[in-house]
CSV table of C-alpha atoms in Angstrom, one decimal:
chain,number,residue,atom,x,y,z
Q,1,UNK,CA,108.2,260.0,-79.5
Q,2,UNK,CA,105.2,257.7,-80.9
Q,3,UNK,CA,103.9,256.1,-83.8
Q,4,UNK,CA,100.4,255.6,-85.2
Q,5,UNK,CA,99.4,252.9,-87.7
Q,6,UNK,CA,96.3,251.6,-89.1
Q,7,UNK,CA,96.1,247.9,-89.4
Q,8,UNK,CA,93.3,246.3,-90.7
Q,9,UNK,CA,91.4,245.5,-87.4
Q,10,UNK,CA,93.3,247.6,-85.2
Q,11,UNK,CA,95.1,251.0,-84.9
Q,12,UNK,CA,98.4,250.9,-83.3
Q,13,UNK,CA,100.3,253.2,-80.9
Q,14,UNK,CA,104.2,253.0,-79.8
Q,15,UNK,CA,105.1,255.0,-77.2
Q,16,UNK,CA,108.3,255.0,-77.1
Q,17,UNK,CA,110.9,256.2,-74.0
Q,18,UNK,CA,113.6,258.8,-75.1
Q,19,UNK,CA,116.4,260.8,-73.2
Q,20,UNK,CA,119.4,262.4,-74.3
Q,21,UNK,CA,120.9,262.3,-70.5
Q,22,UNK,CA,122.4,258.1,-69.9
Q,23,UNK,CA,121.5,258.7,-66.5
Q,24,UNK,CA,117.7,258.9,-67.2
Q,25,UNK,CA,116.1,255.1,-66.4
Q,26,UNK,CA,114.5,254.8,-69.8
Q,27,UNK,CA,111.3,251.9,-70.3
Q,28,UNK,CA,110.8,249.6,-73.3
Q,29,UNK,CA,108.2,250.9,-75.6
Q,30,UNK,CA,104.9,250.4,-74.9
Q,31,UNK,CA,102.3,249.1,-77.6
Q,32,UNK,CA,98.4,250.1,-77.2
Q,33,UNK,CA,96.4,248.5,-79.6
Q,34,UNK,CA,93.0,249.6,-80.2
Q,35,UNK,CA,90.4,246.9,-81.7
Q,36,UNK,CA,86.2,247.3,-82.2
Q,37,UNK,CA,85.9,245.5,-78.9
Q,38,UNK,CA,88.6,246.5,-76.9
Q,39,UNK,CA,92.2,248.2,-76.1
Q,40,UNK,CA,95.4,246.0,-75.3
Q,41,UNK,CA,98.1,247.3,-73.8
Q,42,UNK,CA,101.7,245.7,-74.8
Q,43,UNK,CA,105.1,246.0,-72.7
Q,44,UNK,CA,108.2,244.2,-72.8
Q,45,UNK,CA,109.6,243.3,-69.1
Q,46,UNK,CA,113.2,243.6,-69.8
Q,47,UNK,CA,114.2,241.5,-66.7
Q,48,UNK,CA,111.8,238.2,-67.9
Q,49,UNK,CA,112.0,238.7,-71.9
Q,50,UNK,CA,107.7,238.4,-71.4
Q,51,UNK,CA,105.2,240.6,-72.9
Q,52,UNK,CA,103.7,242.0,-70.3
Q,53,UNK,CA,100.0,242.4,-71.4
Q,54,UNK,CA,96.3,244.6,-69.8
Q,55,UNK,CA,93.5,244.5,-71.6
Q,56,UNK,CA,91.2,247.3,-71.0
Q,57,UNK,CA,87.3,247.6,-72.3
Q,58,UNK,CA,86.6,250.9,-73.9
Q,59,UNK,CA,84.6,252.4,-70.4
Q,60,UNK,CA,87.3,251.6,-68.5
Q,61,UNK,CA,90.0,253.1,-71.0
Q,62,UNK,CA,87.4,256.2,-70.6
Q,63,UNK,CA,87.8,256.3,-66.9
Q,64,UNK,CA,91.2,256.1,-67.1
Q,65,UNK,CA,91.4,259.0,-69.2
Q,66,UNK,CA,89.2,261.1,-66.7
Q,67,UNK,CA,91.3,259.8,-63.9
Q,68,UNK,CA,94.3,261.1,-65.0
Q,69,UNK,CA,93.3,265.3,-64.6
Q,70,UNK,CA,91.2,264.1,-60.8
Q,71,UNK,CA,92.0,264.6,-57.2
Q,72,UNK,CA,92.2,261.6,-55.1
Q,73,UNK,CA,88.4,260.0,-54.7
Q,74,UNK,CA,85.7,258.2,-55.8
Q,75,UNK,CA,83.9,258.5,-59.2
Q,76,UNK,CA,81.6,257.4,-61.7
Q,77,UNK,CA,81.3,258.9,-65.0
Q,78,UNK,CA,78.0,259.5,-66.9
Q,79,UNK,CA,76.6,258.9,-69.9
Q,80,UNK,CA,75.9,262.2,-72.0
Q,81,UNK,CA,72.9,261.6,-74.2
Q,82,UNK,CA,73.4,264.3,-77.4
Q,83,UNK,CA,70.5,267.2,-77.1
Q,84,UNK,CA,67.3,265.5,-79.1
C-alpha cells in the first residue's frame, strides 16, 4: 500500500510494508519526498530509533529508475532533446 500527498513544497510518498502471513519480515515505511531541487528518502531503523536518511538529485533518481529494468553493467543515460 502507499500514500500520495501534496504539501506545499513537496509531494510525499509512503510506502508502506504489508503481509497477511506473521512470518513475513515486514520493514518500516519508507517516506520519499520529492522537492524542486531534490528527492529524500526517509526510513526508520527500528533497531537505533534513527531516521535513516539518502538524498538523491533528480539525474541520479533517473538512473535509478533505468537501473532497475538493466542487466548487470555499465551505463550512462542521455539527454533526449524534443524534435525541433
Amino acid at each position: 500500500m502507499f500514500t500520495i500527498e501534496h504539501e506545499f513544497d513537496a509531494t510525499v510518498i509512503t510506502l508502506v510494508d504489508e503481509g497477511a502471513d506473521p512470518r513475513d519480515y515486514l520493514q518500516e515505511d519508507i517516506t520519499i519526498q520529492s522537492f524542486e531541487d531534490c528527492v529524500v528518502v526517509e526510513q526508520l531503523d527500528e533497531n537505533t530509533e534513527i531516521v535513516m536518511r539518502v538524498v538523491f538529485s533528480h539525474a541520479q533518481l533517473r538512473e535509478l529508475a533505468a537501473a532497475l529494468d538493466l542487466p548487470e553493467g555499465v551505463y550512462r543515460l542521455q539527454n533526449r532533446k524534443p524534435p525541433a
